[in-house]
Short mmCIF file of C-alpha atoms and ligand atoms in Angstrom, two decimals:
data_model
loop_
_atom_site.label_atom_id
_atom_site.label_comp_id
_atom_site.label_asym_id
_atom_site.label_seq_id
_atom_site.Cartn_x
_atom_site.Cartn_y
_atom_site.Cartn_z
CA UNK A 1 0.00 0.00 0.00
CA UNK A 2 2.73 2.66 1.07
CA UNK A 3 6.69 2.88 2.48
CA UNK A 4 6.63 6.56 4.46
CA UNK A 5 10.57 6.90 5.57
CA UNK A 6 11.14 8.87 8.45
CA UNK A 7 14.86 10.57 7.50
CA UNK A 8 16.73 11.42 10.67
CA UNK A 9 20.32 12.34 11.07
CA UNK A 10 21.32 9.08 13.27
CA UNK A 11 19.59 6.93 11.91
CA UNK A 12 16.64 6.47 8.51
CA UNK A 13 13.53 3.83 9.09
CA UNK A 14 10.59 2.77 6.94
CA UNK A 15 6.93 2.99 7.61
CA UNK A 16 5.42 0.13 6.15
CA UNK A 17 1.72 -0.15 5.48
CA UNK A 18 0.27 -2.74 3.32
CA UNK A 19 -2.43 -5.37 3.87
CA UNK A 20 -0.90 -8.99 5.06
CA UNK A 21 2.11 -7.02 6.44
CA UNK A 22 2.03 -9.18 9.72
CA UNK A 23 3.00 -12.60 7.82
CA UNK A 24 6.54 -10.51 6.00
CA UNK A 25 7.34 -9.36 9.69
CA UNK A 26 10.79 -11.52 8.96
CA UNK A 27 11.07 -10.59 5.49
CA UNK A 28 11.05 -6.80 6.14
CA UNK A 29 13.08 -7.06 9.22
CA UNK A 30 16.11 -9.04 7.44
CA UNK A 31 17.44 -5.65 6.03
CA UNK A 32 17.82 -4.33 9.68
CA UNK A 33 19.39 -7.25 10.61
CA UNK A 34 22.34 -7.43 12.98
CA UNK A 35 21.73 -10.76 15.22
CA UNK A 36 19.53 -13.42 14.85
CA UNK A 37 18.11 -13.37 18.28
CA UNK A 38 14.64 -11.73 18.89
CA UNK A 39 12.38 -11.16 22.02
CA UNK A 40 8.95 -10.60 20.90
CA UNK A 41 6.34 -8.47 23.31
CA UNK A 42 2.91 -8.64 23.74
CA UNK A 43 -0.01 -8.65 25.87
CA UNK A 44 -2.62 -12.16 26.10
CA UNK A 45 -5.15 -10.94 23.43
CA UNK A 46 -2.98 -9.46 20.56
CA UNK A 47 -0.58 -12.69 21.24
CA UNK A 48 -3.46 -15.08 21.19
CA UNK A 49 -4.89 -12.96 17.30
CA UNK A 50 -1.57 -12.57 16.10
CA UNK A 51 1.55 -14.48 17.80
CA UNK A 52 1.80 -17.02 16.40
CA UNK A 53 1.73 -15.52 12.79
CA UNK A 54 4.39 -13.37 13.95
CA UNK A 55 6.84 -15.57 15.19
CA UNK A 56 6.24 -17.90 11.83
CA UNK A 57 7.20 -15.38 10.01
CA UNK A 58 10.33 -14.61 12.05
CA UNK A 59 11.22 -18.33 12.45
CA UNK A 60 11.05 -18.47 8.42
CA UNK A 61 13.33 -15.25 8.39
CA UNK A 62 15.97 -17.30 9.96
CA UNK A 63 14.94 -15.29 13.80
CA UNK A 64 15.52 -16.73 17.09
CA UNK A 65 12.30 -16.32 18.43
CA UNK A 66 11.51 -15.78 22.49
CA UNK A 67 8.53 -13.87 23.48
CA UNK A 68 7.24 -12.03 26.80
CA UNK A 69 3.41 -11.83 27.55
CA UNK A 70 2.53 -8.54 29.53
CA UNK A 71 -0.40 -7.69 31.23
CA UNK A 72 -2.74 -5.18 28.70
CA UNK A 73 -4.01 -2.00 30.10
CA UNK A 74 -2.74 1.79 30.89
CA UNK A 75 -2.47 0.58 34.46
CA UNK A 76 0.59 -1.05 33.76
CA UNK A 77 2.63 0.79 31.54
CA UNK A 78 5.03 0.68 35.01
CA UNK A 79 8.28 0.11 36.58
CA UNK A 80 7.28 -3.43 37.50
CA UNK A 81 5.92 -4.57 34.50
CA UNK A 82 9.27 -3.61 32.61
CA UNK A 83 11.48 -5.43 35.31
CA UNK A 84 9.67 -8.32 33.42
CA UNK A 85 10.97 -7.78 29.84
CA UNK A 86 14.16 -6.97 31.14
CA UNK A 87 14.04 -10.59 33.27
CA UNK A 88 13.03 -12.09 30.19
CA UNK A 89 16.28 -10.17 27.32
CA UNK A 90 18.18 -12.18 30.69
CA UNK A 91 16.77 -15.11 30.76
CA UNK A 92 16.93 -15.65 26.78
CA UNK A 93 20.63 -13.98 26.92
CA UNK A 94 19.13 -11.12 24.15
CA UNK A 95 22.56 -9.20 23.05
CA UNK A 96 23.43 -5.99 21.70
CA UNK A 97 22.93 -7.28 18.31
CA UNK A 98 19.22 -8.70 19.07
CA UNK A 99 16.07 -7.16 18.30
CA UNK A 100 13.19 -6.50 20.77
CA UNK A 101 9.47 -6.56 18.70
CA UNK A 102 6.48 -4.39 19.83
CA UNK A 103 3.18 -6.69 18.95
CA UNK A 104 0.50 -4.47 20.42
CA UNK A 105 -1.00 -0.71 21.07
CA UNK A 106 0.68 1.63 22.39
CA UNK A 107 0.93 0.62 26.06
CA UNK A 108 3.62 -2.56 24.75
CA UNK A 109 4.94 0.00 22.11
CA UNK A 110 6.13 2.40 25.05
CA UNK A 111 7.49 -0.28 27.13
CA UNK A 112 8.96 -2.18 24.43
CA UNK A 113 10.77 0.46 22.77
CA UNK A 114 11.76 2.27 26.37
CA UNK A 115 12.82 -1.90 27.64
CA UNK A 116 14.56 -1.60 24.44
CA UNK A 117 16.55 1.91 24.72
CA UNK A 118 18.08 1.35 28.24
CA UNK A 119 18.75 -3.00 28.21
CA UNK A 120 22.45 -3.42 27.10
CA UNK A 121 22.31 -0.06 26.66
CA UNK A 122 19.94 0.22 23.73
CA UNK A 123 18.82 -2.35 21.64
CA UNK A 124 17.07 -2.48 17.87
CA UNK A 125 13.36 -2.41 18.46
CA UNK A 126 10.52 -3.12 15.63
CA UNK A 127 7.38 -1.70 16.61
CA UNK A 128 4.16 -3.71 14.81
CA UNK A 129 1.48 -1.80 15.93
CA UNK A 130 -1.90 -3.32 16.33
CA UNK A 131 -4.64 -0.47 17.73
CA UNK A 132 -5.51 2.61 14.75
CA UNK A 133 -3.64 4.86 18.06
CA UNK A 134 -0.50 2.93 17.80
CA UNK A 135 -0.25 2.91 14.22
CA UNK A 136 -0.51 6.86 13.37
CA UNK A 137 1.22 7.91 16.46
CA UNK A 138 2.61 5.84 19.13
CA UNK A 139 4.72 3.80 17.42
CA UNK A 140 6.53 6.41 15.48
CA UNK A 141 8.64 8.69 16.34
CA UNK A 142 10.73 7.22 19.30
CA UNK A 143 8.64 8.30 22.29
CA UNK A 144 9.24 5.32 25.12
CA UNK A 145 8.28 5.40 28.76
CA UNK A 146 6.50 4.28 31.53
CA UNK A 147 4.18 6.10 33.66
CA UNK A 148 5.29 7.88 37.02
CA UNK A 149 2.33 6.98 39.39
CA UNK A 150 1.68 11.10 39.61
CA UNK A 151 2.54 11.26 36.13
CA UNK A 152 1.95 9.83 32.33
CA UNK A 153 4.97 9.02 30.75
CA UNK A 154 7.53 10.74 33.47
CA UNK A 155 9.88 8.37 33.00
CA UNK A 156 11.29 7.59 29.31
CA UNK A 157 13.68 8.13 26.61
CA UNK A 158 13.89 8.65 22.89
CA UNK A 159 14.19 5.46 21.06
CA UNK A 160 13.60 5.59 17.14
CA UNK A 161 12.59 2.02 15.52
CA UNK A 162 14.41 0.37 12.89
CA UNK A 163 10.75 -0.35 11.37
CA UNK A 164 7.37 0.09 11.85
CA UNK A 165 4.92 -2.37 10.18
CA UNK A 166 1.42 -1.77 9.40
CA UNK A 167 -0.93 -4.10 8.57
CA UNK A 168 -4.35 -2.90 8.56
CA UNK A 169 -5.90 -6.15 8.62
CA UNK A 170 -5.19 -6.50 12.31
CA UNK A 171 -7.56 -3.69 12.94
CA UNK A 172 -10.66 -6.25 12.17
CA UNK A 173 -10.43 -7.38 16.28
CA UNK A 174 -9.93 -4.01 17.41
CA UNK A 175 -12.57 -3.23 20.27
CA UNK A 176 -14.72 -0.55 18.46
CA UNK A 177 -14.13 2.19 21.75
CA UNK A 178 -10.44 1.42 20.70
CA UNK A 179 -10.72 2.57 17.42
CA UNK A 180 -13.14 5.59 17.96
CA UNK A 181 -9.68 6.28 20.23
CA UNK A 182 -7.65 6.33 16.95
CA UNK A 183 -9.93 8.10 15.56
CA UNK A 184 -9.12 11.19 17.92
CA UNK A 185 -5.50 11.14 17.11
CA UNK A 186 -6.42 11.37 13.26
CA UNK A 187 -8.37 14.90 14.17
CA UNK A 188 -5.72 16.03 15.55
CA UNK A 189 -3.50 15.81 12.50
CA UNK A 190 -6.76 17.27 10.14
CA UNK A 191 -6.81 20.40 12.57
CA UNK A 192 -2.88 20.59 13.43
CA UNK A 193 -1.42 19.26 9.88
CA UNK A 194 -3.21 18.13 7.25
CA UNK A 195 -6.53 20.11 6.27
CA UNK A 196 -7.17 17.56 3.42
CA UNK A 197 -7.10 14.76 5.46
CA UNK A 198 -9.96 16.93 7.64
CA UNK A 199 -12.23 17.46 4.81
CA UNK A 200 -11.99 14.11 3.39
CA UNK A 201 -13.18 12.84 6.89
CA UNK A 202 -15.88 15.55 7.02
CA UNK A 203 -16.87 14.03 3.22
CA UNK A 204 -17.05 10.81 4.89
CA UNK A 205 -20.56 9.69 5.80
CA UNK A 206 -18.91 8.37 9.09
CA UNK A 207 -16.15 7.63 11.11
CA UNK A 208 -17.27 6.24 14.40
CA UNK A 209 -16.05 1.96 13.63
CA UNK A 210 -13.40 0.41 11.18
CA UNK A 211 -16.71 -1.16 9.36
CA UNK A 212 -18.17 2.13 8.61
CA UNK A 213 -15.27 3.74 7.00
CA UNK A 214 -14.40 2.91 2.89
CA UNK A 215 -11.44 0.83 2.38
CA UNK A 216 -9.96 4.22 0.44
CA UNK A 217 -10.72 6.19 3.30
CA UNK A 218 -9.01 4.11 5.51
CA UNK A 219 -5.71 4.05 3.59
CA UNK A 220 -6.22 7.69 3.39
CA UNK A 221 -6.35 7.67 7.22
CA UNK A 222 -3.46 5.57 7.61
CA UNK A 223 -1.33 7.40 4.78
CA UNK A 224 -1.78 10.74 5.59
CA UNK A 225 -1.75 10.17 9.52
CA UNK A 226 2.18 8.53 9.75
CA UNK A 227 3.34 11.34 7.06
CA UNK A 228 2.17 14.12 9.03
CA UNK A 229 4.19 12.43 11.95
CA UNK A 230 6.62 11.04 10.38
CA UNK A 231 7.19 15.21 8.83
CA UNK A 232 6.60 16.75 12.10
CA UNK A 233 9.36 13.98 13.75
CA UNK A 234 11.98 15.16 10.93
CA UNK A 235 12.03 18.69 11.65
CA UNK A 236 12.18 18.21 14.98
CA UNK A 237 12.96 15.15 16.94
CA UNK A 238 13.84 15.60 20.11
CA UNK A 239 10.50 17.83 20.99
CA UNK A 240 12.88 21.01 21.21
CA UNK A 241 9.75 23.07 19.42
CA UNK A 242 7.60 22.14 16.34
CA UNK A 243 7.43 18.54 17.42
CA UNK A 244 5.41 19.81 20.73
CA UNK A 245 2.11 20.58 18.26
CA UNK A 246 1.83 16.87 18.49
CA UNK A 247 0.34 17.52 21.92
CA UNK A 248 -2.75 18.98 20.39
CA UNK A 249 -5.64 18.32 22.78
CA UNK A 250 -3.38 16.69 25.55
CA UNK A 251 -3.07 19.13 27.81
CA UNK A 252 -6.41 19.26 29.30
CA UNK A 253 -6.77 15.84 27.94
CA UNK A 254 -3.97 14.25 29.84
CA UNK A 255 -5.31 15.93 33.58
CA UNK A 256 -8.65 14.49 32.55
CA UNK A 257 -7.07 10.60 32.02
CA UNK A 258 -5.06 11.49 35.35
CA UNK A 259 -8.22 12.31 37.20
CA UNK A 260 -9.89 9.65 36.16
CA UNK A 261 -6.87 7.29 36.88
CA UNK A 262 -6.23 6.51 33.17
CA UNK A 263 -9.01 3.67 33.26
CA UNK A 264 -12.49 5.46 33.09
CA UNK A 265 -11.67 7.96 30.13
CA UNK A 266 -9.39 6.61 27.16
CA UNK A 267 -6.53 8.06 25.75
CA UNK A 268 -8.21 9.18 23.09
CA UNK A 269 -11.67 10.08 24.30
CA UNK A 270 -9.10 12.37 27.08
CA UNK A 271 -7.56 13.75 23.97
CA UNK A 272 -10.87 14.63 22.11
CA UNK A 273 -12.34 16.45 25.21
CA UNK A 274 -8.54 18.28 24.94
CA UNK A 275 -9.46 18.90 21.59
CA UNK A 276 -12.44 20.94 22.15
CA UNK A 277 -10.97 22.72 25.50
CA UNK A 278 -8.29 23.85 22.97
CA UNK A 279 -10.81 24.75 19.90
CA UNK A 280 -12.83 26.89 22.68
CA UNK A 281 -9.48 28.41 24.43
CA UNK A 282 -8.52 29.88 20.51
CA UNK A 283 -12.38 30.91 20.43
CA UNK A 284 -11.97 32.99 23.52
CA UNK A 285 -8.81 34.28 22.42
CA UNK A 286 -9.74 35.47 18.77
CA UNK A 287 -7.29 32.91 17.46
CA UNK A 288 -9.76 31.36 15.37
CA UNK A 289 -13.26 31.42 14.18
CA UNK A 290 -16.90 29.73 15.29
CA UNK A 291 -17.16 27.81 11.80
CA UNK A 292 -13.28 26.33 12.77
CA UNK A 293 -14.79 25.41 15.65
CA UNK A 294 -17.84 24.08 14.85
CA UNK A 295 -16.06 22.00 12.06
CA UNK A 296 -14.08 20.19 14.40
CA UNK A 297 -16.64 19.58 16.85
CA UNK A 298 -18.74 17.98 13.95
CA UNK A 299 -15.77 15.82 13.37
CA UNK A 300 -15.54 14.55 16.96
CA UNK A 301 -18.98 13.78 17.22
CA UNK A 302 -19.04 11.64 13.93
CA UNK A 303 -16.61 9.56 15.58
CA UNK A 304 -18.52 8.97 18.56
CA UNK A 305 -16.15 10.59 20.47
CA UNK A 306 -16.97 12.85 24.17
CA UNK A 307 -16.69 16.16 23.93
CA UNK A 308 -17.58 17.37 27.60
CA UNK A 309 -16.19 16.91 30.71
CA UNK A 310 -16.44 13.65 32.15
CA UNK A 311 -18.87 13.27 35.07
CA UNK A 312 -17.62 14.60 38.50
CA UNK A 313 -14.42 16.09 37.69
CA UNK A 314 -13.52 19.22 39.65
CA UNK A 315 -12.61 21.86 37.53
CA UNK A 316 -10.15 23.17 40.06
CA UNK A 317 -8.15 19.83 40.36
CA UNK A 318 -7.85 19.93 36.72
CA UNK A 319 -6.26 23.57 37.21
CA UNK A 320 -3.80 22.29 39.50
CA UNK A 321 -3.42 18.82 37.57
CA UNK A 322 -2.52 20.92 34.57
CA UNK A 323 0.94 22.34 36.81
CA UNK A 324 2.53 18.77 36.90
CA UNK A 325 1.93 18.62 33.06
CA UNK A 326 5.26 17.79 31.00
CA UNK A 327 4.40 21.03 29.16
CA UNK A 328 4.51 23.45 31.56
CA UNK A 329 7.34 25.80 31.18
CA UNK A 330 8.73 27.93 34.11
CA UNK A 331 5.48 27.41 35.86
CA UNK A 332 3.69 28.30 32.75
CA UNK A 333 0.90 25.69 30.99
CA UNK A 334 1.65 25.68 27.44
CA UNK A 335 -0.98 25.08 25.12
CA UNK A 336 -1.04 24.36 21.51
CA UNK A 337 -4.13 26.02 19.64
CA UNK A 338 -5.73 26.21 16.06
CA UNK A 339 -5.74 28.83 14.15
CA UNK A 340 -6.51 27.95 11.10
CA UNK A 341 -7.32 23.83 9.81
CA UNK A 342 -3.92 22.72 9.36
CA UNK A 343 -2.02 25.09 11.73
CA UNK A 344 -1.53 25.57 15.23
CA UNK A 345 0.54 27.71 17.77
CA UNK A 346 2.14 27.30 20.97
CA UNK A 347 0.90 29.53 23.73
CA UNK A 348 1.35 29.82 27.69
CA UNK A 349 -0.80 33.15 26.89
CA UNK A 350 -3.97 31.37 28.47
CA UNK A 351 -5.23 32.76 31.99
CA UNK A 352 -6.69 30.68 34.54
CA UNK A 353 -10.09 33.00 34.44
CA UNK A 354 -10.60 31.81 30.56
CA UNK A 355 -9.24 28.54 31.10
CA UNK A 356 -12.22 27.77 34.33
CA UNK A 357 -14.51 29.83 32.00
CA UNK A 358 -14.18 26.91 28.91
CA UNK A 359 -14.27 24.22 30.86
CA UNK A 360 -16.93 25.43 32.79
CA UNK A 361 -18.88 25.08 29.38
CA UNK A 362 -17.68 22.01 29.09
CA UNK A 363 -19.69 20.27 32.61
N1 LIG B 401 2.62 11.52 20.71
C1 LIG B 401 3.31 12.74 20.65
C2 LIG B 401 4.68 12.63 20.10
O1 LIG B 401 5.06 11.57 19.64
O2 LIG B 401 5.43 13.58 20.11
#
């Protein structure tokens, strides 16, 4: 379907999409190759769809295959639950030379790739993302972590892949909420990137489940989705300025996941409510207009996707949530705002009165 390369100055990678990808993961990794030893990651359901496809194809690359089964779920995207990769690169004697593989979203993306960075001292890592989040974001780009328990991902490093494969065909036993999660990541890009992509998903008659959505449109999706990263991650890398309009939406959105102890709200519902605090916040601030705004909202709500305030959250703790953000910049919140589809700014210009004001509305 389409090879996106992400050009960086250490180091180039490809961004394979293409139906069937899963069953050439040994094919396409055997031009990264360094050593034959490989330590695949997963969590019970993705291994159970798509393991043992996986390793097949890796055994018939000429791969020594181990794997590592973690728990799925936000909730453990910790400390302990990467003590258990790392027990495993031991116990299978992984070397410099090996290659750790991401099967999942993007909970065993981050842990993978960060297990990856810091074991030996940095390892290859393939990430072969299975949830529509994973795929246009998460896996790309070389963002790896864990969660601080105060904190979403306080603890990580940068860690580019030596591939990422796409197969769409995976997406098929995605959980629906899942997807509609995806989906709020691709709105970003329309309103932060890509205004093409945003008016070919406001031509689409929906967008709320992978069975709703034209096989076109959901190349489209995929296409347009990993370039915009995949240019935004070229320019800048290391998050030293452009790369931060990536955060579109998370900055309210990650207090509300916080709040909610990143199991009531997903990432991406969080990140759509962040979306429209941030529309409304540009509102207020004559950055951009009502139509902008109502364009976007129309968006969200086509992919099923909240766009208030989940139930009983204090608007005050989200005020004082919002000062342990990664974003904030001598004391400052930093937001990222529309001002036109396809471009955003950077701003710490946002007052607590308008900020309580906005997500009043949003209760
Ligand atoms: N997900 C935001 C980034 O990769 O920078």
């Amino acid at each position: 379907m389409a090879s996106i390369t992400v050009q960086l100055p250490q180091a180039s990678y490809e961004i394979a999409i293409a139906s069937g990808n899963l069953d050439q993961l040994g094919q396409k990794m055997q031009p990264i190759k360094q050593g034959k030893k490989v330590l695949l990651v997963s969590n019970p359901e993705i291994f159970g769809h798509y393991g043992e496809r996986a390793i097949a194809s890796l055994q018939q690359a000429g791969f020594d295959v181990s794997h590592c089964i973690l728990s799925a779920g936000e909730e453990y995207k910790t400390l302990p639950t990467l003590q258990i990769i790392y027990d495993t690169a031991l116990e299978h004697r992984l070397e410099r030379s090996s290659t750790m593989v991401a099967l999942g979203g993007g909970v065993v993306g981050d842990l993978t790739g960060f297990a990856a960075a810091t074991w030996l001292r940095g390892l290859n890592v393939v990430q072969v993302p299975t949830s529509l989040l994973a795929m246009v974001d998460a896996a790309i780009g070389g963002k790896t972590g864990v969660n601080h328990p105060i904190g979403k991902n306080l603890i990580g490093a940068f860690h580019q892949p030596s591939l990422v494969l796409i197969d769409p065909d995976v997406l098929k036993t995605l959980p629906v909420r899942e997807f509609r999660g995806g989906m709020a990541e691709v709105i970003k890009y329309g309103v932060i990137w890509d205004a093409e992509l945003f008016v070919q998903m406001e031509n689409s008659h929906s967008l709320d489940g992978l069975n709703n959505l034209t096989p076109g449109l959901l190349e489209e999706i995929l296409i347009r989705s990993c370039q915009s990263k995949a240019d935004v991650v070229m320019k800048d890398e290391k998050e030293s300025s452009l790369r931060a309009i990536l955060n579109y939406g998370h900055t309210v959105g990650h207090a509300v996941e916080s709040l909610t102890g990143y199991t009531m709200v997903t990432h991406g519902e969080a990140v759509a409510i962040g979306m429209v605090a941030a529309s409304q916040l540009a509102l207020e601030l004559g950055m951009w207009d009502e139509e902008c705004d109502r364009r976007q909202l129309a968006l969200i709500e086509k992919a099923a996707l909240p766009t208030r305030l989940s139930s009983g959250l204090d608007i005050e703790e989200i005020l004082v949530t919002l000062q342990t953000d990664k974003k904030v910049k001598d004391s400052k919140v930093r937001f990222v705002l529309p001002t036109g589809l396809g471009v955003v700014t950077v701003t710490d210009r946002v007052s607590t009165d308008v900020l309580r004001r906005v997500l009043a509305r949003m209760q």
